[in-house]
CSV table of C-alpha atoms in Angstrom, one decimal:
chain,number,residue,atom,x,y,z
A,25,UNK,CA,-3.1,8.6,-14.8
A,26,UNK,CA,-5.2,11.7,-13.9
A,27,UNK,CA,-1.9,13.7,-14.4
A,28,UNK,CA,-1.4,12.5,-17.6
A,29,UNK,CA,-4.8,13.0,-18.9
A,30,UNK,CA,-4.9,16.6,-17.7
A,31,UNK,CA,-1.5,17.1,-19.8
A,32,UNK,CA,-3.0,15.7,-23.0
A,33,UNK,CA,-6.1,17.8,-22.5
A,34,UNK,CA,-3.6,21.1,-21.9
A,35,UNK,CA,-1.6,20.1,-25.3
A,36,UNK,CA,-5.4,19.4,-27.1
A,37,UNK,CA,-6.4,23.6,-26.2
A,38,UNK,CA,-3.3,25.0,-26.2
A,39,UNK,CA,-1.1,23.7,-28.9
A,40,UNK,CA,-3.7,24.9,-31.9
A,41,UNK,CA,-3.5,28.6,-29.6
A,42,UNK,CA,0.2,28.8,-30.3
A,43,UNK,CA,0.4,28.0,-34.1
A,44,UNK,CA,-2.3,30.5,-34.6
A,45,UNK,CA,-1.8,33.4,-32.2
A,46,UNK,CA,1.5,35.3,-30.6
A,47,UNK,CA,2.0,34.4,-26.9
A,48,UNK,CA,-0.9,35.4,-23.9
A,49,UNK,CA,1.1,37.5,-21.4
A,50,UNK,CA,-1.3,36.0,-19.3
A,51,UNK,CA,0.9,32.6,-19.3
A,52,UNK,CA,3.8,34.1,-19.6
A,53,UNK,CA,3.1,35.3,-16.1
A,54,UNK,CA,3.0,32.0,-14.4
A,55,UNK,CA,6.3,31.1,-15.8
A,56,UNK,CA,7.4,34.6,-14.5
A,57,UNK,CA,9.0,35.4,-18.0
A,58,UNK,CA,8.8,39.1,-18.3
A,59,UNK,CA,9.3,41.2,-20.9
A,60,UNK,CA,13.0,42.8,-20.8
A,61,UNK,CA,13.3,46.5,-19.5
A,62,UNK,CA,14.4,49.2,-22.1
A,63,UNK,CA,18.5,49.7,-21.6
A,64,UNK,CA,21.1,51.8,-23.6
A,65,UNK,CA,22.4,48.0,-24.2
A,66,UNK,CA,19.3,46.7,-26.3
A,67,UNK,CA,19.0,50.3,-27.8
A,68,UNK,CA,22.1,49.8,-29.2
A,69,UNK,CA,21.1,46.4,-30.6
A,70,UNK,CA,23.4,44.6,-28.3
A,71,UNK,CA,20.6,43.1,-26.1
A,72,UNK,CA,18.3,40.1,-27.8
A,73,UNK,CA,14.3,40.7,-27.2
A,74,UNK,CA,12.5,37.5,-26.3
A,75,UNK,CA,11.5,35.7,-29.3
A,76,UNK,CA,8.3,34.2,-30.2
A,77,UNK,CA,9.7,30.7,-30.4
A,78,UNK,CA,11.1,31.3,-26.5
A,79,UNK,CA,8.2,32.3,-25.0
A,80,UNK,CA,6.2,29.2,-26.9
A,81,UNK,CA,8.8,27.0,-25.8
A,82,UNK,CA,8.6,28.2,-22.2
A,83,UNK,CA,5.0,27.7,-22.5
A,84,UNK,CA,5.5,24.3,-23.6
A,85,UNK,CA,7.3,23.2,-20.7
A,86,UNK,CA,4.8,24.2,-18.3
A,87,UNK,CA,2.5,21.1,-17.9
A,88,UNK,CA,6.1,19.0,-17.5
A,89,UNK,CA,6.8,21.4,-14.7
A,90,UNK,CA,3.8,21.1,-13.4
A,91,UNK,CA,3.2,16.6,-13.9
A,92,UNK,CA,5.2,16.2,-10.3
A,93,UNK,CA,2.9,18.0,-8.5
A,94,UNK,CA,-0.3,17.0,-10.2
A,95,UNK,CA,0.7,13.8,-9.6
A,96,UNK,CA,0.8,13.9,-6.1
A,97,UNK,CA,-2.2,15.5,-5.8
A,98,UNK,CA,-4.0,12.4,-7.5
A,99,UNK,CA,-1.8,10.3,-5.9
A,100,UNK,CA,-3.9,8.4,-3.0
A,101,UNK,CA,-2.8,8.9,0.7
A,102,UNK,CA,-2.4,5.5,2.1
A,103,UNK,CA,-5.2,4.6,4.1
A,104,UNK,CA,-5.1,3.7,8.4
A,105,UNK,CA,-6.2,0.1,9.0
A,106,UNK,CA,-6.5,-1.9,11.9
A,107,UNK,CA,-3.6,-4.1,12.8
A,108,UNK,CA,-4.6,-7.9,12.8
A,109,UNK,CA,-7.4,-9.7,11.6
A,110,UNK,CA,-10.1,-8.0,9.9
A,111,UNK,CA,-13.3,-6.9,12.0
A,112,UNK,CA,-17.0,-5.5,11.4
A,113,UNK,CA,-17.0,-2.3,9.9
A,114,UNK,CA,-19.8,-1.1,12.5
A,115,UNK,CA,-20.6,-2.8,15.9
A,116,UNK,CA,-23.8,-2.9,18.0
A,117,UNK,CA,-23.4,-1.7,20.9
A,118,UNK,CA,-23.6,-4.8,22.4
A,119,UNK,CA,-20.3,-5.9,20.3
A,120,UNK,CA,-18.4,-3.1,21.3
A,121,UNK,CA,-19.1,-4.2,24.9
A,122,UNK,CA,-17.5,-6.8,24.8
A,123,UNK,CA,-15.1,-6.3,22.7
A,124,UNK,CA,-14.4,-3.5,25.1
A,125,UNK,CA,-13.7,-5.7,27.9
A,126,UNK,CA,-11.9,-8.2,26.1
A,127,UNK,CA,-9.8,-5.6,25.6
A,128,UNK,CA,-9.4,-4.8,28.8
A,129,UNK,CA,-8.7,-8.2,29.8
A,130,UNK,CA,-5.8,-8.7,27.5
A,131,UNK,CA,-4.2,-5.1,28.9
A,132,UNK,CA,-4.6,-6.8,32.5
A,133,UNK,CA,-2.9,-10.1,31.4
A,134,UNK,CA,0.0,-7.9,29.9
A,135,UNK,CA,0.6,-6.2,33.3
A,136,UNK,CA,0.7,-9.6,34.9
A,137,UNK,CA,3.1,-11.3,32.9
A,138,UNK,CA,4.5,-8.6,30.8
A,139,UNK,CA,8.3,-10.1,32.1
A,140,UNK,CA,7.5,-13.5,30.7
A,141,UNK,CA,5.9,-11.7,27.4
A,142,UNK,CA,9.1,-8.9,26.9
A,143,UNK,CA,11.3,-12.2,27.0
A,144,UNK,CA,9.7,-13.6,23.3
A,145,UNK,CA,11.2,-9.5,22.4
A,146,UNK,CA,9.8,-6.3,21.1
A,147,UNK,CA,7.2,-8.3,18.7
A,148,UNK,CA,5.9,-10.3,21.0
A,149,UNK,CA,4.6,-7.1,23.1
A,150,UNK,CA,3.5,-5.5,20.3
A,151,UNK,CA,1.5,-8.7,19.4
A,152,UNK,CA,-0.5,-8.7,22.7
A,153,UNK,CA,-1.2,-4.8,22.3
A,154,UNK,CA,-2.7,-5.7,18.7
A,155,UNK,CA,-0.1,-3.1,17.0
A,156,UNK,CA,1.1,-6.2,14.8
A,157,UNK,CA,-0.7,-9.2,13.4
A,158,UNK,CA,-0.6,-11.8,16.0
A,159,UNK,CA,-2.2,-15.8,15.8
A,160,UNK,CA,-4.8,-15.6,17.9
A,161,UNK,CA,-5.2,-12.0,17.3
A,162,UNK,CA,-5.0,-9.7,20.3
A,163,UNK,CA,-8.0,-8.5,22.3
A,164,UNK,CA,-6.9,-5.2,21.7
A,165,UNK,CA,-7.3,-5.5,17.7
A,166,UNK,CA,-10.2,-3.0,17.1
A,167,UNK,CA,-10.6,-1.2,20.6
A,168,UNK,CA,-10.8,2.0,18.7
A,169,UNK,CA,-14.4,1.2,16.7
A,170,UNK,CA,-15.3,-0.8,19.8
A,171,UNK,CA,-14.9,2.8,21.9
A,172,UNK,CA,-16.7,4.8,18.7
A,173,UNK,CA,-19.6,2.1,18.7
A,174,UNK,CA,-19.9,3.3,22.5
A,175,UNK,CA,-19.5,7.0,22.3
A,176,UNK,CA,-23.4,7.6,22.6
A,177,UNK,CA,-24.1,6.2,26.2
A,178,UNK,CA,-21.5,9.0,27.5
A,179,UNK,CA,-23.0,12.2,29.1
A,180,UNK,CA,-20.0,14.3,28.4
A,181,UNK,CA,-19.0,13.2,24.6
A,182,UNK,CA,-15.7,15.7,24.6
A,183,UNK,CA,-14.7,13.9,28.1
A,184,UNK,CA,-15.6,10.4,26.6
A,185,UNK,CA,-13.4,10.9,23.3
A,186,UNK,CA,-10.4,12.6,24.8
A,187,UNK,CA,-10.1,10.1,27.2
A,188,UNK,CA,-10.5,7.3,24.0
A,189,UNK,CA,-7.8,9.5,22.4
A,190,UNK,CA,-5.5,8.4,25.4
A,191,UNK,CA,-6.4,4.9,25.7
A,192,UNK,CA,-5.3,4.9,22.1
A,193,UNK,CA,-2.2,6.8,22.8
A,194,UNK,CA,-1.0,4.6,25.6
A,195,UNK,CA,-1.2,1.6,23.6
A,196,UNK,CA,0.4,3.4,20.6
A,197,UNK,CA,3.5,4.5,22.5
A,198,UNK,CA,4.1,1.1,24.5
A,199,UNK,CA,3.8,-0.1,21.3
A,200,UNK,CA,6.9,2.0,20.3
A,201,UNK,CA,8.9,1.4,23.6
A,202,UNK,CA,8.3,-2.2,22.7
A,203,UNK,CA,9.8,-2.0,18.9
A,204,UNK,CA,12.9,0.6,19.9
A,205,UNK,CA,13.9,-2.3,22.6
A,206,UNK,CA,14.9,-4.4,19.2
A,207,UNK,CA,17.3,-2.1,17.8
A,208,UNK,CA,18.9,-0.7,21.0
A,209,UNK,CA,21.7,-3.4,20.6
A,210,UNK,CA,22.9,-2.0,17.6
A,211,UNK,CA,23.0,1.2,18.4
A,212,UNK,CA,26.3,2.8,18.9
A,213,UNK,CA,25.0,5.1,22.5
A,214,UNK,CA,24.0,1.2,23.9
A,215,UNK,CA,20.7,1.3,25.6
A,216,UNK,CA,19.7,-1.8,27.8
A,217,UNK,CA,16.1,-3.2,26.0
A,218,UNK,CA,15.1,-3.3,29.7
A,219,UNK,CA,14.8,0.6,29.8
A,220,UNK,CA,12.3,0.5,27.0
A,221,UNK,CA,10.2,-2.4,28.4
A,222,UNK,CA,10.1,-0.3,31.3
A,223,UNK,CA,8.9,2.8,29.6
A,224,UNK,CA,6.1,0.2,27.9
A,225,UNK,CA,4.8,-1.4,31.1
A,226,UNK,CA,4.1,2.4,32.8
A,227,UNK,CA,2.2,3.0,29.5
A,228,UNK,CA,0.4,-0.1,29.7
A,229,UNK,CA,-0.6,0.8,33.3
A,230,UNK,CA,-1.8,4.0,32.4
A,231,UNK,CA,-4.0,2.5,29.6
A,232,UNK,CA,-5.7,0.0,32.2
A,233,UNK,CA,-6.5,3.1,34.5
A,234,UNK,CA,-7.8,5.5,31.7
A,235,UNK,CA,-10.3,2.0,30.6
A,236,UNK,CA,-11.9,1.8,33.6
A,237,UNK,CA,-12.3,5.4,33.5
A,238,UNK,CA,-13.9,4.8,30.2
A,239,UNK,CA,-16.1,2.2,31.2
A,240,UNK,CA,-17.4,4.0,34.8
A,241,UNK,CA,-18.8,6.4,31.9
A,242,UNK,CA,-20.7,3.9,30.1
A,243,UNK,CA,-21.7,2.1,32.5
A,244,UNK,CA,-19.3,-0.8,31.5
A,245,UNK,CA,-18.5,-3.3,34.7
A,246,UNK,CA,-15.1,-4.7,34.3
């Protein structure tokens, strides 16, 4: 709607400018209409000049060229929202403890039946890592404002949010191993689902070690 309005108001300024006054070069510029260079053609009448009405109708067309782009500006990016049920905006520290190690629990139970959980299929891994919507919802739902909520008992804040950032990443590309073992049997270079659930459970593993590395720098017993 923004886009529009800002077209309206460009046709409310300049429409009275053009029934009153010749063209601005300075418009004419952004449509990079410029004026014809002198040849023997145009000096011998053969060659048109740019009329009035051209260069009015060029400017015209200007805030239709311009909508698309406007519009996207205005447009709103979609937002990134936790997967699952909805939690606090902001936790106490004491919440993101706990939250923390329930986390952690549910990474530990994946590990120790992640063949009995990869048989339900892709979803059903991705519903224990709390990258879809899952009844109960997964301990993992909202590990990243549990970590934030916990940033300021770290010593070494750069060491305590890259290794955050990888906790995060772990469970964001198990997550993927997990939903590219769904389409594998369709795919015309076959690839056994096993080989992705494999990929998944080392990235699970790696997320359990890089948590209690996380919580040995808070202070978090596990």
């Amino acid at each position: 709607m923004k886009a529009y309005s800002i077209m309206s108001s460009f046709f409310a300024i300049i429409l009275p400018l053009l029934l009153l006054q010749p063209p601005v070069e300075g418009f004419l510029s952004i449509q990079n209409v410029k004026a014809p260079q002198t040849s023997p053609l145009k000096a011998m009448g053969g060659e048109p000049s740019i009329s009035i009405s051209e260069n009015r109708r060029a400017l015209l067309q200007l805030p239709f060229q311009l909508a698309p782009l406007l519009t996207l500006i205005q447009s709103p990016q979609p937002a990134v929202a936790a997967v699952g049920e909805k939690i606090k905006a902001k936790l106490t520290e004491e919440e993101a403890e706990i939250k923390f190690i329930e986390g952690y629990k549910t990474v530990c139970y994946l590990i120790d039946h992640y063949e009995e959980v990869c048989e339900g299929g892709g979803d059903n891994v991705r519903r224990v890592l709390g990258t879809i919507v899952g009844n109960p919802p997964s301990g993992l739902v909202g590990i990243s404002k549990a970590m934030k909520a916990l940033e300021d008992r770290a010593d070494d804040f750069i060491e305590f949010t890259e290794t955050s950032d990888e906790i995060i990443k772990t469970i964001d590309q198990a997550s993927g191993s997990a939903y590219m073992s769904i389409f594998v049997t369709s795919s015309t270079s076959y690839t056994p689902p096993k080989k992705y659930f494999d990929d998944g459970l080392i990235e699970i593993k790696r997320c359990k070690k890089t948590m209690e590395q996380l919580a040995k720098m808070i202070n978090i017993k596990l």
